Amino acid sequence: MNRYNPQNRPKRHPPNGESCQCKPSTTEEGDNVKSCGDRCLNRLSYVECVGNQTLKSGDKNPYWNCNCGPNCGNRDMSQRQFAKCRPAREHGKGWGLMTINGVKKGDLVQEYAGEIIDEKTKQERLKEWSRDHPNDPNFYVMHLEPGWYIDAREVANMARFINHSCHPNCKLVPVNVAGQMRVSIVCIKDVPPGGFLCYDYQFDTQHGEKFICRCGAENCCGTMKGAGKTEDKVAEKKTKKQLLSEAKARVQRDKKFLQCVYASEKDRLYLTGPVVPGADTEKAEMVAGGPKERYRREAGGIFLWRNANAVARKKGERRSRQNLAFQCCQLGTIDVVPFVKG
């Protein structure tokens, strides 16, 4: 759910006084058939149904616009009928949102929820974030209605994990719920179980080069900037040589990015470094050498496979020293004084 500031929040939209003419839900062959489908007047107007069978228009609730009851099919947002999802690591994109049971076309996936702020607060937070985090251009501010925005950086739900794509499987749909505007995320194509959700961010920014897109789609435009998809005339003016050089540069950037991704994954698999964490660089204690003598008592019950090779190597060195001492004993004593005098 969105978080509102009681002293600074958007005003509720007044009711339009219209109601849908849908019939209440019925039962056919044991299956519940929900009312207020695709032809519902409220659904077509992006307004969620409010009210029940016992109320009449304008009675107690001024936003009453439906008499089909709670089994109405146009109340997913207020009843929080979201698809089952969970955050998961998406290759090359960090965290993403994965479906558990799959999502059908037209189903409600999630609501983009956060803290509702005004234009002034949005500008202050963006400036503060760019000043304190110059190397992190990511932000989670979404337009709600004129003059108001949703900030999902600190207050958010699982919709915050959905990644961008130039070939998305979801879209954003603003919905009026009892006078309050809310942003729903609706699926536009079937997504199988275990599939990742995505939508087009369409960032409103003048620095599109900072928001590089790596969705991998055939129609990828290389940026998350919304205006970048409509600048076809600028692309037509470029020569083939310029387009080829830009494509090569983009390939090189993608290669470097993939190398960084593979390196980070490898580091996550091998979190143990060669040196003991916190040790002095001049007197660094190597991890491969095992625990030091002063740590042996605490680490007595720990066994690592790499220590087996070290133990075998020490035993081999001890045997070689014993063999050398035995050979010296067989040769007898040697008087080194004459050699020194000579």
Tab-separated table of N, CA and C in Angstrom, residues 126-207:
chain	number	residue	atom	x	y	z
A	126	LEU	N	16.076	13.848	-5.361
A	126	LEU	CA	16.948	13.500	-6.480
A	126	LEU	C	18.278	14.243	-6.385
A	127	LYS	N	18.244	15.519	-6.008
A	127	LYS	CA	19.492	16.273	-5.860
A	127	LYS	C	20.331	15.714	-4.721
A	128	GLU	N	19.687	15.384	-3.618
A	128	GLU	CA	20.412	14.821	-2.474
A	128	GLU	C	21.045	13.477	-2.823
A	129	TRP	N	20.305	12.643	-3.559
A	129	TRP	CA	20.847	11.328	-3.917
A	129	TRP	C	22.018	11.465	-4.888
A	130	SER	N	21.912	12.349	-5.882
A	130	SER	CA	23.010	12.539	-6.840
A	130	SER	C	24.236	13.130	-6.170
A	131	ARG	N	24.039	13.927	-5.114
A	131	ARG	CA	25.174	14.502	-4.405
A	131	ARG	C	25.855	13.466	-3.516
A	132	ASP	N	25.083	12.668	-2.806
A	132	ASP	CA	25.653	11.694	-1.874
A	132	ASP	C	26.079	10.404	-2.571
A	133	HIS	N	25.482	10.086	-3.730
A	133	HIS	CA	25.813	8.859	-4.457
A	133	HIS	C	26.052	9.194	-5.927
A	134	PRO	N	27.185	9.818	-6.234
A	134	PRO	CA	27.419	10.246	-7.628
A	134	PRO	C	27.586	9.091	-8.601
A	135	ASN	N	27.986	7.933	-8.112
A	135	ASN	CA	28.211	6.787	-8.998
A	135	ASN	C	27.018	5.844	-9.072
A	136	ASP	N	25.908	6.210	-8.469
A	136	ASP	CA	24.705	5.373	-8.484
A	136	ASP	C	23.547	6.184	-9.050
A	137	PRO	N	23.291	6.082	-10.365
A	137	PRO	CA	22.204	6.869	-10.963
A	137	PRO	C	20.825	6.242	-10.807
A	138	ASN	N	20.730	5.090	-10.144
A	138	ASN	CA	19.439	4.409	-10.034
A	138	ASN	C	18.498	5.184	-9.112
A	139	PHE	N	17.252	5.282	-9.533
A	139	PHE	CA	16.232	5.872	-8.687
A	139	PHE	C	14.915	5.157	-8.963
A	140	TYR	N	13.976	5.297	-8.046
A	140	TYR	CA	12.738	4.522	-8.084
A	140	TYR	C	11.513	5.434	-7.985
A	141	VAL	N	11.585	6.582	-8.628
A	141	VAL	CA	10.497	7.552	-8.610
A	141	VAL	C	9.638	7.357	-9.855
A	142	MET	N	8.335	7.200	-9.666
A	142	MET	CA	7.405	7.001	-10.773
A	142	MET	C	6.297	8.047	-10.698
A	143	HIS	N	5.894	8.524	-11.867
A	143	HIS	CA	4.842	9.527	-11.941
A	143	HIS	C	3.499	8.895	-11.589
A	144	LEU	N	2.758	9.546	-10.707
A	144	LEU	CA	1.443	9.065	-10.290
A	144	LEU	C	0.326	9.857	-10.966
A	145	GLU	N	0.351	11.161	-10.796
A	145	GLU	CA	-0.594	12.079	-11.425
A	145	GLU	C	0.068	13.449	-11.428
A	146	PRO	N	-0.474	14.431	-12.137
A	146	PRO	CA	0.187	15.744	-12.220
A	146	PRO	C	0.536	16.309	-10.849
A	147	GLY	N	1.851	16.513	-10.625
A	147	GLY	CA	2.329	17.094	-9.376
A	147	GLY	C	2.625	16.113	-8.279
A	148	TRP	N	2.390	14.801	-8.500
A	148	TRP	CA	2.592	13.801	-7.452
A	148	TRP	C	3.312	12.585	-8.023
A	149	TYR	N	4.154	11.972	-7.145
A	149	TYR	CA	5.009	10.867	-7.587
A	149	TYR	C	5.047	9.785	-6.511
A	150	ILE	N	5.496	8.602	-6.937
A	150	ILE	CA	5.678	7.458	-6.031
A	150	ILE	C	7.174	7.219	-5.874
A	151	ASP	N	7.678	7.343	-4.660
A	151	ASP	CA	9.090	7.091	-4.356
A	151	ASP	C	9.190	5.735	-3.666
A	152	ALA	N	9.771	4.758	-4.370
A	152	ALA	CA	9.858	3.384	-3.850
A	152	ALA	C	11.266	3.026	-3.392
A	153	ARG	N	12.072	4.009	-3.037
A	153	ARG	CA	13.423	3.688	-2.569
A	153	ARG	C	13.409	3.136	-1.150
A	154	GLU	N	12.722	3.782	-0.240
A	154	GLU	CA	12.691	3.361	1.158
A	154	GLU	C	11.421	2.579	1.484
A	155	VAL	N	10.293	3.015	0.960
A	155	VAL	CA	9.004	2.358	1.199
A	155	VAL	C	8.546	1.746	-0.119
A	156	ALA	N	8.409	0.427	-0.173
A	156	ALA	CA	8.081	-0.225	-1.445
A	156	ALA	C	7.557	-1.627	-1.185
A	157	ASN	N	7.162	-2.293	-2.272
A	157	ASN	CA	6.771	-3.700	-2.229
A	157	ASN	C	7.612	-4.456	-3.268
A	158	MET	N	7.190	-5.663	-3.624
A	158	MET	CA	8.005	-6.481	-4.527
A	158	MET	C	8.070	-5.933	-5.947
A	159	ALA	N	7.165	-5.026	-6.321
A	159	ALA	CA	7.222	-4.440	-7.663
A	159	ALA	C	8.510	-3.675	-7.893
A	160	ARG	N	9.196	-3.310	-6.834
A	160	ARG	CA	10.465	-2.588	-6.941
A	160	ARG	C	11.542	-3.417	-7.647
A	161	PHE	N	11.407	-4.741	-7.643
A	161	PHE	CA	12.431	-5.609	-8.221
A	161	PHE	C	12.230	-5.858	-9.717
A	162	ILE	N	11.122	-5.421	-10.302
A	162	ILE	CA	10.872	-5.696	-11.715
A	162	ILE	C	11.855	-4.894	-12.570
A	163	ASN	N	12.521	-5.560	-13.500
A	163	ASN	CA	13.536	-4.941	-14.338
A	163	ASN	C	12.929	-4.350	-15.604
A	164	HIS	N	13.766	-3.596	-16.302
A	164	HIS	CA	13.358	-2.939	-17.555
A	164	HIS	C	13.603	-3.869	-18.733
A	165	SER	N	12.816	-3.671	-19.792
A	165	SER	CA	13.023	-4.384	-21.049
A	165	SER	C	12.391	-3.578	-22.177
A	166	CYS	N	13.074	-3.564	-23.327
A	166	CYS	CA	12.505	-2.926	-24.522
A	166	CYS	C	11.450	-3.810	-25.179
A	167	HIS	N	11.383	-5.079	-24.792
A	167	HIS	CA	10.340	-6.000	-25.268
A	167	HIS	C	9.649	-6.567	-24.030
A	168	PRO	N	8.840	-5.764	-23.342
A	168	PRO	CA	8.321	-6.144	-22.017
A	168	PRO	C	7.179	-7.148	-22.107
A	169	ASN	N	6.902	-7.760	-20.956
A	169	ASN	CA	5.726	-8.630	-20.827
A	169	ASN	C	4.688	-8.045	-19.883
A	170	CYS	N	4.916	-6.814	-19.404
A	170	CYS	CA	3.966	-6.120	-18.542
A	170	CYS	C	3.889	-4.656	-18.942
A	171	LYS	N	2.864	-3.982	-18.451
A	171	LYS	CA	2.705	-2.556	-18.680
A	171	LYS	C	2.107	-1.914	-17.444
A	172	LEU	N	2.275	-0.584	-17.337
A	172	LEU	CA	1.748	0.178	-16.215
A	172	LEU	C	0.382	0.746	-16.572
A	173	VAL	N	-0.577	0.610	-15.653
A	173	VAL	CA	-1.936	1.084	-15.889
A	173	VAL	C	-2.388	1.867	-14.655
A	174	PRO	N	-2.559	3.198	-14.751
A	174	PRO	CA	-3.110	3.961	-13.619
A	174	PRO	C	-4.592	3.618	-13.411
A	175	VAL	N	-4.984	3.422	-12.159
A	175	VAL	CA	-6.346	3.033	-11.825
A	175	VAL	C	-6.862	3.942	-10.719
A	176	ASN	N	-8.097	4.367	-10.863
A	176	ASN	CA	-8.764	5.172	-9.846
A	176	ASN	C	-9.491	4.227	-8.892
A	177	VAL	N	-9.041	4.190	-7.634
A	177	VAL	CA	-9.628	3.322	-6.615
A	177	VAL	C	-10.270	4.211	-5.553
A	178	ALA	N	-11.554	4.350	-5.624
A	178	ALA	CA	-12.312	5.167	-4.668
A	178	ALA	C	-11.752	6.577	-4.559
A	179	GLY	N	-11.400	7.173	-5.704
A	179	GLY	CA	-10.919	8.542	-5.723
A	179	GLY	C	-9.429	8.701	-5.596
A	180	GLN	N	-8.684	7.641	-5.260
A	180	GLN	CA	-7.235	7.691	-5.142
A	180	GLN	C	-6.607	7.021	-6.357
A	181	MET	N	-5.644	7.717	-6.993
A	181	MET	CA	-4.947	7.151	-8.138
A	181	MET	C	-3.865	6.191	-7.652
A	182	ARG	N	-3.822	5.016	-8.268
A	182	ARG	CA	-2.821	4.005	-7.963
A	182	ARG	C	-2.325	3.409	-9.275
A	183	VAL	N	-1.107	2.889	-9.269
A	183	VAL	CA	-0.474	2.367	-10.483
A	183	VAL	C	-0.440	0.849	-10.403
A	184	SER	N	-1.105	0.201	-11.341
A	184	SER	CA	-1.118	-1.263	-11.406
A	184	SER	C	-0.175	-1.739	-12.505
A	185	ILE	N	0.370	-2.918	-12.334
A	185	ILE	CA	1.245	-3.555	-13.326
A	185	ILE	C	0.496	-4.758	-13.864
A	186	VAL	N	0.139	-4.705	-15.141
A	186	VAL	CA	-0.705	-5.712	-15.781
A	186	VAL	C	0.131	-6.479	-16.805
A	187	CYS	N	-0.091	-7.777	-16.871
A	187	CYS	CA	0.639	-8.630	-17.807
A	187	CYS	C	0.028	-8.492	-19.208
A	188	ILE	N	0.862	-8.335	-20.228
A	188	ILE	CA	0.387	-8.173	-21.602
A	188	ILE	C	0.670	-9.416	-22.444
A	189	LYS	N	1.298	-10.417	-21.884
A	189	LYS	CA	1.527	-11.696	-22.564
A	189	LYS	C	1.707	-12.774	-21.510
A	190	ASP	N	1.451	-14.007	-21.875
A	190	ASP	CA	1.585	-15.110	-20.930
A	190	ASP	C	3.041	-15.260	-20.486
A	191	VAL	N	3.227	-15.433	-19.183
A	191	VAL	CA	4.560	-15.640	-18.606
A	191	VAL	C	4.551	-16.994	-17.912
A	192	PRO	N	5.437	-17.912	-18.283
A	192	PRO	CA	5.438	-19.248	-17.670
A	192	PRO	C	5.945	-19.200	-16.242
A	193	PRO	N	5.705	-20.250	-15.460
A	193	PRO	CA	6.257	-20.302	-14.101
A	193	PRO	C	7.781	-20.201	-14.119
A	194	GLY	N	8.318	-19.408	-13.252
A	194	GLY	CA	9.756	-19.181	-13.219
A	194	GLY	C	10.233	-18.093	-14.144
A	195	GLY	N	9.326	-17.476	-14.907
A	195	GLY	CA	9.707	-16.396	-15.808
A	195	GLY	C	9.833	-15.075	-15.071
A	196	PHE	N	10.721	-14.207	-15.586
A	196	PHE	CA	10.943	-12.902	-14.967
A	196	PHE	C	10.016	-11.869	-15.596
A	197	LEU	N	9.508	-10.985	-14.754
A	197	LEU	CA	8.620	-9.920	-15.189
A	197	LEU	C	9.436	-8.685	-15.584
A	198	CYS	N	8.916	-7.903	-16.526
A	198	CYS	CA	9.624	-6.712	-16.982
A	198	CYS	C	8.634	-5.753	-17.624
A	199	TYR	N	8.967	-4.491	-17.606
A	199	TYR	CA	8.191	-3.477	-18.304
A	199	TYR	C	9.138	-2.370	-18.750
A	200	ASP	N	8.652	-1.517	-19.632
A	200	ASP	CA	9.472	-0.437	-20.181
A	200	ASP	C	9.487	0.724	-19.189
A	201	TYR	N	10.684	1.072	-18.678
A	201	TYR	CA	10.790	2.139	-17.689
A	201	TYR	C	10.413	3.505	-18.262
A	202	GLN	N	10.874	3.789	-19.496
A	202	GLN	CA	10.609	5.076	-20.139
A	202	GLN	C	11.029	6.237	-19.246
A	203	PHE	N	12.304	6.229	-18.859
A	203	PHE	CA	12.824	7.258	-17.974
A	203	PHE	C	12.712	8.639	-18.628
A	204	ASP	N	12.265	9.601	-17.857
A	204	ASP	CA	12.204	10.993	-18.301
A	204	ASP	C	13.484	11.676	-17.831
A	205	THR	N	14.531	11.621	-18.651
A	205	THR	CA	15.832	12.144	-18.269
A	205	THR	C	16.549	12.696	-19.492
A	206	GLN	N	17.460	13.625	-19.256
A	206	GLN	CA	18.291	14.172	-20.311
A	206	GLN	C	19.640	13.484	-20.380
A	207	HIS	N	19.876	12.513	-19.520
A	207	HIS	CA	21.142	11.785	-19.486
A	207	HIS	C	20.873	10.315	-19.785
